[in-house]
mmCIF file of C-alpha atoms in Angstrom:
data_model
loop_
_atom_site.group_PDB
_atom_site.id
_atom_site.type_symbol
_atom_site.label_atom_id
_atom_site.label_comp_id
_atom_site.label_asym_id
_atom_site.label_seq_id
_atom_site.Cartn_x
_atom_site.Cartn_y
_atom_site.Cartn_z
ATOM 1 C CA UNK J 12 0.000 0.000 0.000
ATOM 2 C CA UNK J 13 1.386 3.387 -0.941
ATOM 3 C CA UNK J 14 1.381 5.980 1.809
ATOM 4 C CA UNK J 15 1.206 9.579 0.705
ATOM 5 C CA UNK J 16 2.241 12.256 3.140
ATOM 6 C CA UNK J 17 -0.143 15.115 2.673
ATOM 7 C CA UNK J 18 1.640 17.689 4.792
ATOM 8 C CA UNK J 19 5.217 16.906 3.862
ATOM 9 C CA UNK J 20 7.325 20.047 3.438
ATOM 10 C CA UNK J 21 10.302 20.575 1.223
ATOM 11 C CA UNK J 22 13.217 21.466 3.513
ATOM 12 C CA UNK J 23 15.321 24.249 2.035
ATOM 13 C CA UNK J 24 18.970 23.406 1.506
ATOM 14 C CA UNK J 25 21.600 24.568 3.976
ATOM 15 C CA UNK J 26 22.850 27.373 1.751
ATOM 16 C CA UNK J 27 19.317 28.747 1.418
ATOM 17 C CA UNK J 28 18.510 28.399 5.109
ATOM 18 C CA UNK J 29 21.645 30.212 6.204
ATOM 19 C CA UNK J 30 21.436 32.784 3.391
ATOM 20 C CA UNK J 31 24.872 32.032 2.001
ATOM 21 C CA UNK J 32 26.300 33.677 -1.113
ATOM 22 C CA UNK J 33 25.647 32.194 -4.570
ATOM 23 C CA UNK J 34 28.862 30.705 -5.941
ATOM 24 C CA UNK J 35 28.842 33.043 -8.947
ATOM 25 C CA UNK J 36 28.837 36.064 -6.604
ATOM 26 C CA UNK J 37 31.591 34.769 -4.295
ATOM 27 C CA UNK J 38 34.591 37.057 -4.117
ATOM 28 C CA UNK J 39 38.223 36.095 -3.883
ATOM 29 C CA UNK J 40 39.658 37.107 -0.517
ATOM 30 C CA UNK J 41 43.017 38.819 -0.863
ATOM 31 C CA UNK J 42 45.503 38.023 1.881
ATOM 32 C CA UNK J 43 47.464 40.918 3.260
ATOM 33 C CA UNK J 44 49.458 41.347 6.435
ATOM 34 C CA UNK J 45 46.996 44.102 7.435
ATOM 35 C CA UNK J 46 43.990 41.780 7.056
ATOM 36 C CA UNK J 47 45.593 38.953 8.985
ATOM 37 C CA UNK J 48 45.215 40.303 12.479
ATOM 38 C CA UNK J 49 45.579 37.455 14.945
ATOM 39 C CA UNK J 50 44.774 37.181 18.596
ATOM 40 C CA UNK J 51 47.142 35.439 20.989
ATOM 41 C CA UNK J 52 44.913 33.119 23.021
ATOM 42 C CA UNK J 53 45.612 32.621 26.716
ATOM 43 C CA UNK J 54 44.827 29.487 28.733
ATOM 44 C CA UNK J 55 41.666 31.257 29.940
ATOM 45 C CA UNK J 56 40.616 31.911 26.332
ATOM 46 C CA UNK J 57 41.085 28.213 25.538
ATOM 47 C CA UNK J 58 39.080 27.221 28.635
ATOM 48 C CA UNK J 59 36.272 29.520 27.493
ATOM 49 C CA UNK J 60 36.380 28.062 23.978
ATOM 50 C CA UNK J 61 36.039 24.467 25.171
ATOM 51 C CA UNK J 62 33.694 25.587 28.001
ATOM 52 C CA UNK J 63 35.534 23.435 30.554
ATOM 53 C CA UNK J 64 38.683 23.572 32.593
ATOM 54 C CA UNK J 65 41.720 22.094 30.908
ATOM 55 C CA UNK J 66 42.093 18.345 31.323
ATOM 56 C CA UNK J 67 45.721 17.497 30.642
ATOM 57 C CA UNK J 68 44.957 13.758 30.493
ATOM 58 C CA UNK J 69 43.213 14.119 27.170
ATOM 59 C CA UNK J 70 45.573 16.426 25.334
ATOM 60 C CA UNK J 71 47.450 15.306 22.232
ATOM 61 C CA UNK J 72 50.228 17.848 22.739
ATOM 62 C CA UNK J 73 50.649 19.555 26.141
ATOM 63 C CA UNK M 529 31.459 17.353 21.876
ATOM 64 C CA UNK M 530 34.443 15.959 23.789
ATOM 65 C CA UNK M 531 36.542 14.783 20.837
ATOM 66 C CA UNK M 532 37.615 11.779 22.912
ATOM 67 C CA UNK M 533 37.986 9.513 19.898
ATOM 68 C CA UNK M 534 40.865 7.134 19.143
ATOM 69 C CA UNK M 535 41.239 8.213 15.513
ATOM 70 C CA UNK M 536 42.691 6.035 12.772
ATOM 71 C CA UNK M 537 46.173 4.998 11.685
ATOM 72 C CA UNK M 538 47.904 7.488 9.422
ATOM 73 C CA UNK M 539 49.839 5.853 6.617
ATOM 74 C CA UNK M 540 52.690 7.844 5.061
ATOM 75 C CA UNK M 541 52.467 7.888 1.269
ATOM 76 C CA UNK M 542 55.154 10.173 -0.088
ATOM 77 C CA UNK M 543 57.171 13.376 0.143
ATOM 78 C CA UNK M 544 56.353 15.668 -2.759
ATOM 79 C CA UNK M 545 58.812 18.481 -3.520
ATOM 80 C CA UNK M 546 57.379 21.838 -4.536
ATOM 81 C CA UNK M 547 59.370 23.323 -7.406
ATOM 82 C CA UNK M 548 57.627 26.666 -7.930
ATOM 83 C CA UNK M 549 60.358 28.635 -6.100
ATOM 84 C CA UNK M 550 57.831 29.786 -3.511
ATOM 85 C CA UNK M 551 58.089 29.527 0.268
ATOM 86 C CA UNK M 552 56.209 26.221 0.009
ATOM 87 C CA UNK M 553 59.096 23.755 -0.022
ATOM 88 C CA UNK M 554 57.522 20.287 0.099
ATOM 89 C CA UNK M 555 54.448 18.311 1.103
ATOM 90 C CA UNK M 556 54.243 15.167 3.207
ATOM 91 C CA UNK M 557 51.232 13.122 2.095
ATOM 92 C CA UNK M 558 49.426 10.643 4.323
ATOM 93 C CA UNK M 559 46.176 8.744 4.053
ATOM 94 C CA UNK M 560 43.754 7.032 6.414
ATOM 95 C CA UNK M 561 40.535 5.031 6.184
ATOM 96 C CA UNK M 562 37.274 5.467 8.050
ATOM 97 C CA UNK M 563 35.350 2.184 8.339
ATOM 98 C CA UNK M 564 32.278 4.247 9.277
ATOM 99 C CA UNK M 565 32.102 6.381 6.142
ATOM 100 C CA UNK M 566 33.926 3.700 4.090
ATOM 101 C CA UNK M 567 36.052 6.401 2.510
ATOM 102 C CA UNK M 568 39.774 7.011 2.372
ATOM 103 C CA UNK M 569 40.996 10.483 3.324
ATOM 104 C CA UNK M 570 44.141 12.252 2.162
ATOM 105 C CA UNK M 571 46.072 14.433 4.581
ATOM 106 C CA UNK M 572 48.609 16.929 3.245
ATOM 107 C CA UNK M 573 51.192 18.553 5.521
ATOM 108 C CA UNK M 574 52.673 21.383 3.459
ATOM 109 C CA UNK M 575 56.024 22.586 4.771
ATOM 110 C CA UNK M 576 56.979 26.232 4.286
ATOM 111 C CA UNK M 577 59.948 28.467 4.975
ATOM 112 C CA UNK M 578 59.958 29.470 8.622
ATOM 113 C CA UNK M 579 59.431 25.834 9.665
ATOM 114 C CA UNK M 580 55.647 25.885 9.488
ATOM 115 C CA UNK M 581 53.283 23.179 8.239
ATOM 116 C CA UNK M 582 49.808 23.868 6.917
ATOM 117 C CA UNK M 583 47.587 20.848 7.525
ATOM 118 C CA UNK M 584 44.920 20.053 4.937
ATOM 119 C CA UNK M 585 42.693 17.057 4.344
ATOM 120 C CA UNK M 586 39.986 15.930 1.941
ATOM 121 C CA UNK M 587 37.985 12.842 1.083
ATOM 122 C CA UNK M 588 39.906 10.883 -1.546
ATOM 123 C CA UNK M 589 36.833 10.400 -3.736
ATOM 124 C CA UNK M 590 36.792 14.199 -4.238
ATOM 125 C CA UNK M 591 40.469 14.433 -5.157
ATOM 126 C CA UNK M 592 39.763 15.783 -8.659
ATOM 127 C CA UNK M 593 37.258 18.386 -7.489
ATOM 128 C CA UNK M 594 38.165 22.066 -7.242
ATOM 129 C CA UNK M 595 35.994 22.099 -4.127
ATOM 130 C CA UNK M 596 37.511 19.073 -2.383
ATOM 131 C CA UNK M 597 38.277 21.079 0.765
ATOM 132 C CA UNK M 598 34.804 22.635 0.854
ATOM 133 C CA UNK M 599 32.427 19.755 0.231
ATOM 134 C CA UNK M 600 30.143 18.270 2.853
ATOM 135 C CA UNK M 601 30.577 14.484 3.034
ATOM 136 C CA UNK M 602 27.689 14.033 5.480
ATOM 137 C CA UNK M 603 28.498 10.416 6.368
ATOM 138 C CA UNK M 604 29.379 11.038 10.013
ATOM 139 C CA UNK M 605 32.526 10.017 11.938
ATOM 140 C CA UNK M 606 33.696 13.633 12.143
ATOM 141 C CA UNK M 607 35.263 13.133 15.584
ATOM 142 C CA UNK M 608 37.529 10.268 14.522
ATOM 143 C CA UNK M 609 38.458 11.983 11.249
ATOM 144 C CA UNK M 610 39.449 15.270 12.913
ATOM 145 C CA UNK M 611 41.333 13.539 15.729
ATOM 146 C CA UNK M 612 43.272 11.528 13.133
ATOM 147 C CA UNK M 613 44.285 14.811 11.481
ATOM 148 C CA UNK M 614 45.258 16.282 14.865
ATOM 149 C CA UNK M 615 47.525 13.270 15.507
ATOM 150 C CA UNK M 616 49.751 14.385 12.639
ATOM 151 C CA UNK M 617 51.103 17.180 14.864
ATOM 152 C CA UNK M 618 53.033 14.987 17.373
ATOM 153 C CA UNK M 619 54.157 12.760 14.482
ATOM 154 C CA UNK M 620 55.667 15.730 12.628
ATOM 155 C CA UNK M 621 57.151 17.208 15.800
ATOM 156 C CA UNK M 622 59.385 14.128 16.084
ATOM 157 C CA UNK M 623 61.109 14.953 12.806
ATOM 158 C CA UNK M 624 60.661 18.740 12.975
ATOM 159 C CA UNK M 625 60.862 19.706 16.663
ATOM 160 C CA UNK M 626 60.792 23.443 15.917
ATOM 161 C CA UNK M 627 57.771 23.223 13.639
ATOM 162 C CA UNK M 628 54.714 25.457 13.910
ATOM 163 C CA UNK M 629 51.316 24.526 12.439
ATOM 164 C CA UNK M 630 48.591 26.364 10.550
ATOM 165 C CA UNK M 631 44.962 25.387 9.856
ATOM 166 C CA UNK M 632 42.369 27.112 7.699
ATOM 167 C CA UNK M 633 38.660 26.402 7.874
ATOM 168 C CA UNK M 634 37.506 26.131 4.265
ATOM 169 C CA UNK M 635 34.199 27.728 3.374
ATOM 170 C CA UNK M 636 31.524 25.066 3.002
ATOM 171 C CA UNK M 637 29.871 24.860 -0.395
ATOM 172 C CA UNK M 638 26.301 23.620 -0.509
ATOM 173 C CA UNK M 639 26.158 21.962 -3.908
ATOM 174 C CA UNK M 640 22.349 21.658 -3.792
ATOM 175 C CA UNK M 641 21.750 25.392 -3.678
ATOM 176 C CA UNK M 642 25.068 26.371 -5.263
ATOM 177 C CA UNK M 643 25.879 28.637 -2.346
ATOM 178 C CA UNK M 644 29.003 29.219 -0.277
ATOM 179 C CA UNK M 645 29.307 30.317 3.331
ATOM 180 C CA UNK M 646 31.088 33.508 4.409
ATOM 181 C CA UNK M 647 34.840 33.619 4.992
ATOM 182 C CA UNK M 648 34.679 34.963 8.536
ATOM 183 C CA UNK M 649 34.477 32.562 11.474
ATOM 184 C CA UNK M 650 33.054 29.740 9.357
ATOM 185 C CA UNK M 651 31.722 26.343 10.506
ATOM 186 C CA UNK M 652 34.917 24.381 9.976
ATOM 187 C CA UNK M 653 36.983 27.054 11.729
ATOM 188 C CA UNK M 654 34.693 27.035 14.769
ATOM 189 C CA UNK M 655 35.019 23.251 14.997
ATOM 190 C CA UNK M 656 38.810 23.287 14.571
ATOM 191 C CA UNK M 657 39.124 26.058 17.155
ATOM 192 C CA UNK M 658 37.192 23.992 19.678
ATOM 193 C CA UNK M 659 39.176 20.831 18.880
ATOM 194 C CA UNK M 660 42.531 22.620 19.183
ATOM 195 C CA UNK M 661 41.517 24.233 22.479
ATOM 196 C CA UNK M 662 40.565 20.763 23.760
ATOM 197 C CA UNK M 663 43.569 18.806 22.534
ATOM 198 C CA UNK M 664 46.525 21.215 22.411
ATOM 199 C CA UNK M 665 47.890 22.921 25.498
ATOM 200 C CA UNK M 666 49.867 26.122 25.803
ATOM 201 C CA UNK M 667 53.126 24.507 26.934
ATOM 202 C CA UNK M 668 54.370 23.516 23.463
ATOM 203 C CA UNK M 669 52.549 26.097 21.348
ATOM 204 C CA UNK M 670 51.319 29.669 21.516
ATOM 205 C CA UNK M 671 47.819 29.785 20.013
ATOM 206 C CA UNK M 672 46.808 32.536 17.560
ATOM 207 C CA UNK M 673 43.289 32.769 16.103
ATOM 208 C CA UNK M 674 42.375 34.779 12.992
ATOM 209 C CA UNK M 675 38.585 34.884 12.982
ATOM 210 C CA UNK M 676 38.398 37.216 9.959
ATOM 211 C CA UNK M 677 39.955 34.586 7.694
ATOM 212 C CA UNK M 678 38.961 31.476 9.700
ATOM 213 C CA UNK M 679 42.560 30.501 10.367
ATOM 214 C CA UNK M 680 44.525 29.241 13.353
ATOM 215 C CA UNK M 681 48.253 29.205 14.008
ATOM 216 C CA UNK M 682 50.148 27.171 16.586
ATOM 217 C CA UNK M 683 53.554 28.814 17.046
ATOM 218 C CA UNK M 684 56.197 26.550 18.540
ATOM 219 C CA UNK M 685 57.410 27.949 21.855
ATOM 220 C CA UNK M 686 60.961 26.835 21.080
ATOM 221 C CA UNK M 687 61.110 30.076 19.101
ATOM 222 C CA UNK M 688 62.620 32.780 21.327
ATOM 223 C CA UNK M 689 59.826 35.319 20.735
ATOM 224 C CA UNK M 690 56.552 33.755 19.576
ATOM 225 C CA UNK M 691 54.973 37.105 18.657
ATOM 226 C CA UNK M 692 57.849 38.027 16.353
ATOM 227 C CA UNK M 693 57.693 34.517 14.871
ATOM 228 C CA UNK M 694 53.946 34.898 14.326
ATOM 229 C CA UNK M 695 54.411 38.136 12.379
ATOM 230 C CA UNK M 696 57.197 36.505 10.350
ATOM 231 C CA UNK M 697 54.912 33.584 9.410
ATOM 232 C CA UNK M 698 51.981 35.879 8.578
ATOM 233 C CA UNK M 699 54.234 37.911 6.284
ATOM 234 C CA UNK M 700 55.480 34.726 4.603
ATOM 235 C CA UNK M 701 51.934 33.434 4.027
ATOM 236 C CA UNK M 702 50.631 36.740 2.677
ATOM 237 C CA UNK M 703 53.592 36.979 0.272
ATOM 238 C CA UNK M 704 53.210 33.357 -0.838
ATOM 239 C CA UNK M 705 49.426 33.197 -1.166
ATOM 240 C CA UNK M 706 47.912 36.366 -2.598
ATOM 241 C CA UNK M 707 44.392 35.040 -1.969
ATOM 242 C CA UNK M 708 42.912 32.393 0.268
ATOM 243 C CA UNK M 709 43.796 29.510 -2.045
ATOM 244 C CA UNK M 710 40.744 27.310 -1.734
ATOM 245 C CA UNK M 711 38.044 29.856 -2.482
ATOM 246 C CA UNK M 712 39.124 31.119 -5.864
ATOM 247 C CA UNK M 713 35.992 30.467 -7.837
#
């Protein structure tokens, strides 16, 4: 017996949902020393990123 | 996500010299297999002047695609795959104890809609940033994050001044790669 879903919705693709840029409109990103502004992360920054205190037992490189 | 996964065995394939007279000197190529996705993955560790590796990986089935670093595989096993890539760092440190490491989060391309995500703070970068914070301490490396270009740099603390080294590596990358290399469309 064939079951037909009457209220099934078409889920928009990820690019549509998140309003990404069409490939044809994507711009090349030039790299320059001015653009590449880094931030030196402290141990506290890393703790905030992983949302836990550091657990040295699990690290790959200390 | 804890990223407490064992990962897979990395198999060394070859050392490929780069002969374009740029700061990219050679690439060490490895591969590994995920029994979950049933795909092989290729990992490239590209060595540059200044003793810095950029770590890249892609699914081998996409090796001929211009978008191999940007595609969504969507077969799962992300934790094991990323941990396997992270394990390359201690392996390379054995042969290159002064080495620093760079990662770039490629922009995801949704092939269904033909759309690409923004450069800044993209999905892959957010995941890598979390993984690195979880698995790499601050004893061996100084951590630098570049949210604007979704990049991350681990500067080896054996360098006398890590901030001077960081600027040196940034200058080298910006002189070697005029654009972010994987998003030239």
